[in-house]
Structure formats: C-alpha cells, structure tokens
Tab-separated table of C-alpha atoms in Angstrom:
chain	number	residue	atom	x	y	z
A	48	UNK	CA	80.362	305.006	175.809
A	49	UNK	CA	77.022	305.458	174.067
A	50	UNK	CA	75.993	302.104	172.537
A	51	UNK	CA	75.173	301.958	168.871
A	52	UNK	CA	73.127	299.732	166.636
A	53	UNK	CA	73.757	298.000	163.323
A	54	UNK	CA	70.064	298.029	162.407
A	55	UNK	CA	70.554	301.006	160.096
A	56	UNK	CA	72.582	301.107	156.909
A	57	UNK	CA	74.038	304.446	155.882
A	58	UNK	CA	74.741	304.532	152.171
A	59	UNK	CA	74.662	307.348	149.666
A	60	UNK	CA	73.020	306.242	146.448
A	61	UNK	CA	72.483	307.849	143.098
A	62	UNK	CA	75.814	309.656	142.647
A	63	UNK	CA	79.545	309.211	143.215
A	64	UNK	CA	79.983	309.338	147.000
A	65	UNK	CA	83.723	308.574	146.929
A	66	UNK	CA	84.765	306.533	149.959
A	67	UNK	CA	81.976	307.823	152.213
A	68	UNK	CA	80.060	304.537	152.030
A	69	UNK	CA	83.117	302.659	153.320
A	70	UNK	CA	83.348	304.605	156.605
A	71	UNK	CA	81.152	302.219	158.602
A	72	UNK	CA	78.928	305.000	159.921
A	73	UNK	CA	77.363	304.228	163.283
A	74	UNK	CA	73.907	305.021	164.647
A	75	UNK	CA	73.460	305.573	168.374
A	76	UNK	CA	70.861	303.304	169.944
A	77	UNK	CA	68.149	305.262	171.763
A	78	UNK	CA	66.783	302.077	173.353
A	79	UNK	CA	70.144	300.972	174.775
A	80	UNK	CA	70.841	304.490	176.021
A	81	UNK	CA	67.502	304.483	177.843
A	82	UNK	CA	68.427	301.167	179.466
A	83	UNK	CA	71.620	302.791	180.783
A	84	UNK	CA	69.573	305.729	182.103
A	85	UNK	CA	67.292	303.361	184.037
A	86	UNK	CA	70.240	301.481	185.493
A	87	UNK	CA	72.437	304.521	186.231
A	88	UNK	CA	70.466	307.779	186.338
A	89	UNK	CA	73.471	309.404	188.019
A	90	UNK	CA	75.297	309.262	184.674
A	91	UNK	CA	72.901	311.854	183.267
A	92	UNK	CA	72.612	315.508	184.284
A	93	UNK	CA	70.163	318.113	182.948
A	94	UNK	CA	71.518	320.795	180.646
A	95	UNK	CA	70.117	323.598	182.782
A	96	UNK	CA	71.794	326.491	180.957
A	97	UNK	CA	71.144	325.025	177.514
A	98	UNK	CA	67.505	324.312	178.312
A	99	UNK	CA	67.027	327.857	179.606
A	100	UNK	CA	68.581	329.355	176.474
A	101	UNK	CA	66.393	327.204	174.207
A	102	UNK	CA	63.346	328.269	176.194
A	103	UNK	CA	64.275	331.952	175.914
A	104	UNK	CA	65.112	331.673	172.204
A	105	UNK	CA	61.900	329.887	171.290
A	106	UNK	CA	59.464	331.944	173.318
A	107	UNK	CA	57.946	333.623	170.274
A	108	UNK	CA	54.542	335.112	169.756
A	109	UNK	CA	53.139	336.812	166.669
A	110	UNK	CA	49.567	338.041	166.309
A	111	UNK	CA	47.970	338.823	162.969
A	112	UNK	CA	44.464	340.205	162.476
A	113	UNK	CA	43.055	340.357	158.941
A	114	UNK	CA	39.874	342.222	158.020
A	115	UNK	CA	38.597	341.641	154.484
A	116	UNK	CA	35.709	342.247	152.119
A	117	UNK	CA	35.070	340.981	148.573
A	118	UNK	CA	32.894	341.874	145.593
A	119	UNK	CA	32.480	339.785	142.435
A	120	UNK	CA	30.444	340.006	139.245
A	121	UNK	CA	30.112	337.453	136.436
A	122	UNK	CA	28.640	337.835	132.954
A	123	UNK	CA	28.320	335.952	129.679
A	124	UNK	CA	27.698	337.065	126.132
A	125	UNK	CA	27.876	334.828	123.100
A	126	UNK	CA	30.976	332.653	123.307
A	127	UNK	CA	32.642	334.856	125.950
A	128	UNK	CA	32.452	334.558	129.751
A	129	UNK	CA	33.657	337.350	132.053
A	130	UNK	CA	34.584	337.514	135.738
A	131	UNK	CA	35.601	340.592	137.743
A	132	UNK	CA	36.406	340.809	141.450
A	133	UNK	CA	37.591	343.408	143.957
A	134	UNK	CA	38.894	342.608	147.454
A	135	UNK	CA	39.991	344.818	150.360
A	136	UNK	CA	42.206	343.615	153.215
A	137	UNK	CA	43.556	345.360	156.310
A	138	UNK	CA	46.208	343.568	158.352
A	139	UNK	CA	47.496	344.378	161.828
A	140	UNK	CA	50.501	342.529	163.286
A	141	UNK	CA	52.184	342.352	166.659
A	142	UNK	CA	55.448	340.516	167.357
A	143	UNK	CA	57.089	339.721	170.672
A	144	UNK	CA	60.840	340.383	170.461
A	145	UNK	CA	63.442	339.491	173.085
A	146	UNK	CA	65.724	342.265	174.340
A	147	UNK	CA	69.269	340.881	174.492
A	148	UNK	CA	72.473	342.456	175.799
A	149	UNK	CA	75.789	341.857	173.988
A	150	UNK	CA	78.083	339.287	175.635
A	151	UNK	CA	80.627	342.017	176.400
A	152	UNK	CA	78.023	343.778	178.578
A	153	UNK	CA	77.401	340.523	180.441
A	154	UNK	CA	81.149	340.082	180.993
A	155	UNK	CA	81.495	343.702	182.131
A	156	UNK	CA	78.854	342.999	184.779
A	157	UNK	CA	81.024	340.191	186.144
A	158	UNK	CA	78.816	337.397	184.794
A	159	UNK	CA	79.093	334.626	182.218
A	160	UNK	CA	76.529	333.519	179.633
A	161	UNK	CA	77.417	329.920	180.541
A	162	UNK	CA	75.577	330.345	183.853
A	163	UNK	CA	71.891	330.753	184.589
A	164	UNK	CA	72.479	334.128	186.245
A	165	UNK	CA	74.499	335.444	183.304
A	166	UNK	CA	72.014	334.152	180.744
A	167	UNK	CA	69.093	335.789	182.518
A	168	UNK	CA	71.066	339.040	182.696
A	169	UNK	CA	71.784	338.848	178.948
A	170	UNK	CA	68.088	338.291	178.198
A	171	UNK	CA	66.984	341.006	180.642
A	172	UNK	CA	65.307	338.498	182.901
A	173	UNK	CA	63.367	337.045	179.993
A	174	UNK	CA	61.587	340.317	179.215
A	175	UNK	CA	60.171	340.951	175.765
A	176	UNK	CA	58.908	343.993	173.926
A	177	UNK	CA	56.049	344.020	171.439
A	178	UNK	CA	56.482	345.734	168.088
A	179	UNK	CA	53.512	346.482	165.873
A	180	UNK	CA	52.887	346.763	162.131
A	181	UNK	CA	49.902	347.617	159.957
A	182	UNK	CA	49.083	347.677	156.244
A	183	UNK	CA	46.050	347.568	153.957
A	184	UNK	CA	45.531	346.781	150.266
A	185	UNK	CA	43.011	346.660	147.434
A	186	UNK	CA	43.175	343.670	145.067
A	187	UNK	CA	41.695	343.511	141.573
A	188	UNK	CA	41.139	340.262	139.714
A	189	UNK	CA	39.340	339.309	136.535
A	190	UNK	CA	39.405	337.231	133.409
A	191	UNK	CA	37.740	336.196	130.192
A	192	UNK	CA	37.193	332.807	128.603
A	193	UNK	CA	36.341	332.553	124.939
A	194	UNK	CA	35.174	329.451	123.067
A	195	UNK	CA	36.773	329.694	119.627
A	196	UNK	CA	35.162	326.347	118.742
A	197	UNK	CA	33.407	323.605	120.702
A	198	UNK	CA	36.853	322.127	121.440
A	199	UNK	CA	39.222	325.108	121.518
A	200	UNK	CA	39.017	327.469	124.513
A	201	UNK	CA	41.163	330.510	125.188
A	202	UNK	CA	41.595	332.246	128.535
A	203	UNK	CA	43.139	335.458	129.825
A	204	UNK	CA	43.260	336.327	133.519
A	205	UNK	CA	44.660	339.038	135.749
A	206	UNK	CA	44.980	338.978	139.527
A	207	UNK	CA	46.641	340.795	142.413
A	208	UNK	CA	47.616	339.179	145.703
A	209	UNK	CA	50.028	339.353	148.625
A	210	UNK	CA	52.357	336.963	150.419
A	211	UNK	CA	52.421	337.844	154.099
A	212	UNK	CA	55.744	337.785	155.963
A	213	UNK	CA	56.875	334.577	157.611
A	214	UNK	CA	56.196	334.692	161.348
A	215	UNK	CA	59.813	333.779	162.066
A	216	UNK	CA	60.953	336.947	160.280
A	217	UNK	CA	58.474	339.149	162.141
A	218	UNK	CA	59.197	338.095	165.709
A	219	UNK	CA	61.710	336.175	167.753
A	220	UNK	CA	65.084	336.629	169.395
A	221	UNK	CA	67.858	339.076	168.610
A	222	UNK	CA	71.051	337.101	167.945
A	223	UNK	CA	74.270	338.964	168.773
A	224	UNK	CA	77.707	337.738	167.618
A	225	UNK	CA	80.354	339.743	169.473
A	226	UNK	CA	83.219	338.182	167.484
A	227	UNK	CA	81.926	339.311	164.099
A	228	UNK	CA	79.930	342.236	165.539
A	229	UNK	CA	76.842	341.123	163.634
A	230	UNK	CA	73.316	341.382	165.033
A	231	UNK	CA	70.548	339.257	163.484
A	232	UNK	CA	67.171	340.760	164.283
A	233	UNK	CA	63.541	340.107	163.336
A	234	UNK	CA	61.878	342.792	161.253
A	235	UNK	CA	58.459	343.730	162.572
A	236	UNK	CA	58.237	346.373	159.826
A	237	UNK	CA	58.532	343.754	157.071
A	238	UNK	CA	55.876	344.334	154.442
A	239	UNK	CA	54.102	341.624	152.457
A	240	UNK	CA	55.064	340.800	148.904
A	241	UNK	CA	52.664	342.321	146.381
A	242	UNK	CA	52.259	340.311	143.196
A	243	UNK	CA	50.423	340.893	139.942
A	244	UNK	CA	49.854	337.848	137.749
A	245	UNK	CA	48.981	337.794	134.052
A	246	UNK	CA	47.852	334.481	132.576
A	247	UNK	CA	47.004	333.420	129.023
A	248	UNK	CA	46.229	329.908	127.882
A	249	UNK	CA	44.768	327.712	125.157
A	250	UNK	CA	43.111	324.365	125.756
A	251	UNK	CA	41.964	321.882	123.147
A	252	UNK	CA	39.525	319.271	124.442
A	253	UNK	CA	39.979	315.828	122.920
A	254	UNK	CA	37.027	313.610	122.143
A	255	UNK	CA	35.665	311.793	123.969
A	256	UNK	CA	37.754	312.535	127.091
A	257	UNK	CA	40.996	314.501	127.250
A	258	UNK	CA	42.712	317.873	126.955
A	259	UNK	CA	45.905	319.342	125.503
A	260	UNK	CA	46.934	322.787	126.683
A	261	UNK	CA	49.647	325.395	126.711
A	262	UNK	CA	49.728	328.475	128.916
A	263	UNK	CA	51.965	331.414	129.692
A	264	UNK	CA	52.125	333.512	132.835
A	265	UNK	CA	54.017	336.534	134.077
A	266	UNK	CA	54.347	337.280	137.772
A	267	UNK	CA	55.505	340.745	138.834
A	268	UNK	CA	56.565	340.882	142.491
A	269	UNK	CA	56.945	344.115	144.413
A	270	UNK	CA	58.527	344.221	147.898
A	271	UNK	CA	59.977	340.720	147.472
A	272	UNK	CA	61.077	339.396	150.867
A	273	UNK	CA	64.801	338.663	151.120
A	274	UNK	CA	66.353	337.148	154.261
A	275	UNK	CA	69.777	337.474	155.863
A	276	UNK	CA	70.841	340.756	154.254
A	277	UNK	CA	72.613	343.749	155.797
A	278	UNK	CA	70.118	346.471	156.725
A	279	UNK	CA	69.969	349.893	158.362
A	280	UNK	CA	68.718	349.645	161.977
A	281	UNK	CA	65.976	352.211	161.321
A	282	UNK	CA	64.588	350.076	158.469
A	283	UNK	CA	63.816	347.165	160.811
A	284	UNK	CA	62.435	349.067	163.793
A	285	UNK	CA	65.659	349.772	165.701
A	286	UNK	CA	67.800	352.888	166.176
A	287	UNK	CA	71.489	353.625	165.635
A	288	UNK	CA	71.860	353.637	169.405
A	289	UNK	CA	70.952	349.935	169.611
A	290	UNK	CA	74.168	347.873	169.493
A	291	UNK	CA	76.370	350.758	168.276
A	292	UNK	CA	79.143	349.718	165.888
A	293	UNK	CA	77.443	346.412	165.013
A	294	UNK	CA	76.219	345.286	161.585
A	295	UNK	CA	72.478	344.574	161.448
A	296	UNK	CA	71.111	341.668	159.399
A	297	UNK	CA	67.481	340.838	158.914
A	298	UNK	CA	64.756	340.101	156.390
A	299	UNK	CA	63.837	343.057	154.236
A	300	UNK	CA	61.752	343.963	151.232
A	301	UNK	CA	63.804	344.220	148.040
A	302	UNK	CA	63.461	347.445	146.060
A	303	UNK	CA	61.891	347.550	142.618
A	304	UNK	CA	59.909	344.834	140.864
A	305	UNK	CA	61.057	341.250	140.326
A	306	UNK	CA	59.562	339.216	137.496
A	307	UNK	CA	59.028	335.507	136.890
A	308	UNK	CA	57.833	334.245	133.519
A	309	UNK	CA	56.695	330.694	132.912
A	310	UNK	CA	55.300	328.316	130.308
A	311	UNK	CA	53.214	325.240	131.128
A	312	UNK	CA	52.476	322.348	128.758
A	313	UNK	CA	49.826	319.817	129.761
A	314	UNK	CA	48.258	316.663	128.385
A	315	UNK	CA	45.554	314.485	129.918
A	316	UNK	CA	43.583	311.770	128.131
A	317	UNK	CA	41.509	308.705	128.873
A	318	UNK	CA	41.702	306.222	126.002
A	319	UNK	CA	38.033	305.324	126.190
A	320	UNK	CA	37.820	305.213	122.371
A	321	UNK	CA	39.872	301.983	122.308
A	322	UNK	CA	38.090	298.623	122.137
A	323	UNK	CA	37.437	296.249	125.024
A	324	UNK	CA	39.783	296.207	127.975
A	325	UNK	CA	42.109	298.739	126.327
A	326	UNK	CA	39.666	301.549	127.007
A	327	UNK	CA	40.731	301.482	130.656
A	328	UNK	CA	44.104	303.081	129.875
A	329	UNK	CA	44.783	306.744	130.609
A	330	UNK	CA	47.777	309.060	130.671
A	331	UNK	CA	48.625	312.578	131.817
A	332	UNK	CA	51.760	314.741	131.808
A	333	UNK	CA	52.781	318.342	132.399
A	334	UNK	CA	55.972	320.366	132.082
A	335	UNK	CA	56.605	323.728	133.734
A	336	UNK	CA	59.510	326.007	132.797
A	337	UNK	CA	60.207	329.231	134.710
A	338	UNK	CA	62.463	332.099	133.669
A	339	UNK	CA	63.054	334.545	136.566
A	340	UNK	CA	64.916	337.811	136.077
A	341	UNK	CA	67.250	336.888	138.936
A	342	UNK	CA	68.141	334.033	141.239
A	343	UNK	CA	65.364	332.825	143.522
A	344	UNK	CA	65.239	330.721	146.685
A	345	UNK	CA	63.284	327.430	146.670
A	346	UNK	CA	62.241	327.804	143.022
A	347	UNK	CA	63.222	325.076	140.537
A	348	UNK	CA	63.318	326.406	136.986
A	349	UNK	CA	61.979	323.158	135.558
A	350	UNK	CA	59.454	320.655	136.918
A	351	UNK	CA	57.492	317.783	135.428
A	352	UNK	CA	54.603	315.549	136.493
A	353	UNK	CA	53.257	312.428	134.825
A	354	UNK	CA	50.875	309.578	135.446
A	355	UNK	CA	49.626	306.336	133.930
A	356	UNK	CA	46.330	304.743	134.841
A	357	UNK	CA	44.470	301.553	134.064
A	358	UNK	CA	40.953	300.957	135.300
A	359	UNK	CA	38.784	298.046	134.235
A	360	UNK	CA	36.275	295.651	135.781
A	361	UNK	CA	36.849	296.602	139.426
A	362	UNK	CA	40.631	296.910	139.091
A	363	UNK	CA	42.398	300.282	139.256
A	364	UNK	CA	46.133	300.921	138.939
A	365	UNK	CA	47.938	304.283	138.945
A	366	UNK	CA	51.641	304.962	138.517
A	367	UNK	CA	52.595	308.626	138.992
A	368	UNK	CA	55.837	310.556	139.158
A	369	UNK	CA	57.314	314.005	139.470
A	370	UNK	CA	60.695	315.566	138.853
A	371	UNK	CA	62.222	318.858	139.950
A	372	UNK	CA	65.391	320.494	138.715
A	373	UNK	CA	67.979	321.777	141.176
A	374	UNK	CA	67.134	324.922	143.136
A	375	UNK	CA	68.805	327.188	145.653
A	376	UNK	CA	67.902	326.855	149.350
A	377	UNK	CA	70.338	329.393	150.869
A	378	UNK	CA	69.454	333.034	151.418
A	379	UNK	CA	70.379	335.339	148.553
A	380	UNK	CA	72.912	337.009	150.838
A	381	UNK	CA	75.045	333.820	150.869
A	382	UNK	CA	78.067	333.591	148.579
A	383	UNK	CA	80.285	330.647	147.675
A	384	UNK	CA	82.693	331.758	150.437
A	385	UNK	CA	80.084	332.105	153.201
A	386	UNK	CA	81.353	330.255	156.283
A	387	UNK	CA	80.447	326.570	156.704
A	388	UNK	CA	77.959	326.135	153.872
A	389	UNK	CA	78.610	328.519	150.982
A	390	UNK	CA	75.547	328.413	148.729
A	391	UNK	CA	73.266	325.435	149.331
A	392	UNK	CA	71.310	323.796	146.500
A	393	UNK	CA	68.690	321.073	146.494
A	394	UNK	CA	69.790	318.460	143.971
A	395	UNK	CA	67.404	317.313	141.189
A	396	UNK	CA	65.014	314.656	142.454
A	397	UNK	CA	62.631	312.196	140.821
A	398	UNK	CA	59.855	310.480	142.782
A	399	UNK	CA	57.567	307.628	141.712
A	400	UNK	CA	54.337	306.633	143.482
A	401	UNK	CA	52.034	303.671	143.021
A	402	UNK	CA	48.441	302.982	143.986
A	403	UNK	CA	46.265	299.991	143.198
A	404	UNK	CA	42.867	298.739	144.255
A	405	UNK	CA	40.542	295.858	143.466
A	406	UNK	CA	36.831	295.843	144.254
A	407	UNK	CA	36.040	292.337	145.454
A	408	UNK	CA	32.313	292.963	145.563
A	409	UNK	CA	29.968	295.860	146.291
A	410	UNK	CA	31.061	295.944	149.948
A	411	UNK	CA	34.804	295.206	150.014
A	412	UNK	CA	37.836	296.670	148.304
A	413	UNK	CA	41.544	295.822	148.666
A	414	UNK	CA	43.940	298.790	148.406
A	415	UNK	CA	47.710	299.148	148.044
A	416	UNK	CA	49.638	302.436	148.031
A	417	UNK	CA	53.366	303.113	147.756
A	418	UNK	CA	55.170	306.447	147.993
A	419	UNK	CA	58.696	307.018	146.693
A	420	UNK	CA	58.759	303.398	145.593
A	421	UNK	CA	62.361	303.586	144.316
A	422	UNK	CA	63.613	305.175	147.563
A	423	UNK	CA	65.069	308.293	145.933
A	424	UNK	CA	67.389	310.202	148.298
A	425	UNK	CA	66.984	313.862	149.176
A	426	UNK	CA	70.320	315.617	148.619
A	427	UNK	CA	71.457	319.142	149.460
A	428	UNK	CA	74.914	320.211	148.310
A	429	UNK	CA	77.193	323.196	148.787
A	430	UNK	CA	78.367	325.184	145.735
A	431	UNK	CA	79.003	322.107	143.532
A	432	UNK	CA	77.109	318.771	143.310
A	433	UNK	CA	80.020	316.707	144.661
A	434	UNK	CA	80.132	318.629	147.939
A	435	UNK	CA	77.258	317.036	149.836
A	436	UNK	CA	75.984	319.000	152.822
A	437	UNK	CA	72.958	316.871	153.707
A	438	UNK	CA	71.938	313.441	152.460
A	439	UNK	CA	68.581	312.073	153.597
A	440	UNK	CA	66.906	308.769	152.816
A	441	UNK	CA	63.268	308.825	153.892
A	442	UNK	CA	62.609	305.331	152.592
A	443	UNK	CA	59.650	304.016	150.659
A	444	UNK	CA	56.278	304.048	152.370
A	445	UNK	CA	53.784	301.260	151.673
A	446	UNK	CA	50.213	300.882	152.879
A	447	UNK	CA	47.959	297.876	152.440
A	448	UNK	CA	44.347	297.885	153.518
A	449	UNK	CA	40.847	296.550	153.093
A	450	UNK	CA	37.911	298.913	152.818
A	451	UNK	CA	34.435	297.833	153.786
A	452	UNK	CA	31.254	299.716	152.948
A	453	UNK	CA	27.962	298.747	154.556
C-alpha cells in the first residue's frame, strides 16, 4: 500500500462544501514512496507503453516566422496632439502533425494499442507530416489627445491588431475515438483573430497629484478562434477520405464579427495636500465592466482593482487587492450535458496582497511582501456553483528580506 502523510489538510473554504471536509482526505507521501523504491526496486516497473504514448503525443513542433515593418508620424497643433501609424506583417507557419491510424485498423492488423508494436503501428512508426500556413496584414493605428483645460484631457484612439493562433491548435497529435467516431485534429489552416479597437476617454487631473478618469472602448473581432467545434475536414487541412464516417473536431475561426464593449472607471490620488504625516496616504481604484455580444471563454464581465498606500519618513506600506467575477473556462462547444464536466466556470475570486519596507539608513532597508494574504481558494465548478470540479488552495506566500546598497 502506498503510504500517506497527515502533513496536509484538505479543506474547502469560502462556500458550503457539504460533508466533503469530513471525508478525511489522504495525501500520498512521495518521500515514503521513494524509501520503498530504494528498499524494493522490484516493486516498481516502467510504464513502457504509457511512456511511449506520452512521448508520441507530446512530440510537437511549430515554426512561425514574422516579417514586419512600421511607419509612424506625430504632430501637435494648439491643444491637440496627433499620432498615426501603419504596420505591415507577413507570417509563415509550419506545424508537425502526427499521422494516426484508427484503433480498428490496428486491431485488423492483428495488433493491440496496449503493446509497443501496436502503438507504433497506430502512430505509423512515429512519423509526422508538416503542414504549412501563410498570411499577411496591414494594420492602421492612430489617435488624438485634446487638452480642454489644464486639468481636463480627452482622448480618442483607433487601432488594428491580430491574435495569432495558439501553437497547440496549430500542431500536435490527431486524437481518434473509435467508440464515438470523433476525430480531434489540429488546424494548421487556422487564421489569426483580427481586431479593431475604438477607445474614448476623459481624464481629470487632481491637484497636486491624482487623476479621475472614465473611458469607453469597443473591440470588433473578426475570425474569432473557437476550439472544440465540429468542422468540415477540408476546412482544417484534411480530406473526406481521411477517417471516413468520422466527425471532425478542431479549432476554427468563427464567421462574422464579434463585439466586446467596455467601460473603465479609475481613480488615483496621493493625499500630499494633507498636513504632516497624513500627506503620506494614497489610494487608487479601478472598475472594468465588459458587455460582449455573446458568451466568451476566460473573460470575466466585471473586474476591480484597488490599493492603499502610506509612505512617510523611510516607511512604506501598500495594501492592494483585485476581484474578478465568474467566467467560463470550457470551450464554447460544451453544453450542460457534455460528458464528465458540462460547462466549467471559474468562481469569483478576491485576492489581497501586502508589501512593506523600512529604510534603516542610506544603505539598508528591511522588506516584507505577502501575496494572497487571506489564502483565497481557486475554485472551478460545473454548471452550477455547488458542483465543484476543481478546488485549489495555493496558500499565502510571504517574503522577508534585507536590502543593502553600497
């Protein structure tokens, strides 16, 4: 039996975990297991087939060459400042893709994928083919800033950009499920996302040190990359003759234009106008709210940041925090009835951080830093908040040090 340790406590904090905390969860001891390995190496055997499959599955290679040029001009007249830029980029990609036979072909050849010989036959002896892609783009950017008064500044900006495909979606291994007759393939023809951003903002600068601002942006996304959806073989670089009768799934560019709109409120001020030691206080905060025209992956609709600072006579203290609303982590192709996980969401999370320092003299400084000081858990749930799929406690991280300058 694998020995376990009681040096770890598994508890779910911050929400109703039912009776999960009363299950006396165990943690296997790596140190004790290693002691058994030293005493009885014959108890352990290498996972030859599993290791070979992991090696074949993870033997990925993607090349990407980018050629670019940029032109920019700036001008100023009266209270207005202008900026205009033009950029050209050409991108060439190459992805190594494994050629895999269906399990039924391996079985028909009198082999089994649970053996080295059968696995090598399924993966065509570990052979790979290279698929290529190429695209080029022109990007325009520009903006204007206008000083309405010495304290009030307005800004409008426009920019175009791309988000290149994730390497894991471009190259890798073809995954064939003979039971469901589904083939998951990389898409070497995946195009980058093209985005156009419009930004408008007002900032009012507080005397003697501070700013209050509000801004609005609109982000139009063309060719948005969506993973795990059913595709036509020809759209991802394959033919109808590859895996006939199977359903192909891959990453693909969504048709049309997707739009995100957002508003940002910000405040930042140092209270240097206060008397004496009070002038060392400072505060900042921001709130971001996003309104997409459809559901997004890894995009919280609300987020906030804040911070408090006190600095005086060699002493500096900062307490900062951030909060994110829930957001989806599953592919858009997932539904609430998708096997095993349904739709996964990252639960709302609030983090607090602390840093402090004291300058003893001109040469030495004592520093203290703490991250996630209240040990907030990281929770992912399926469909509804009470159905926890993953619960992670990273712990608080503290650092104490002395800095010397000579």
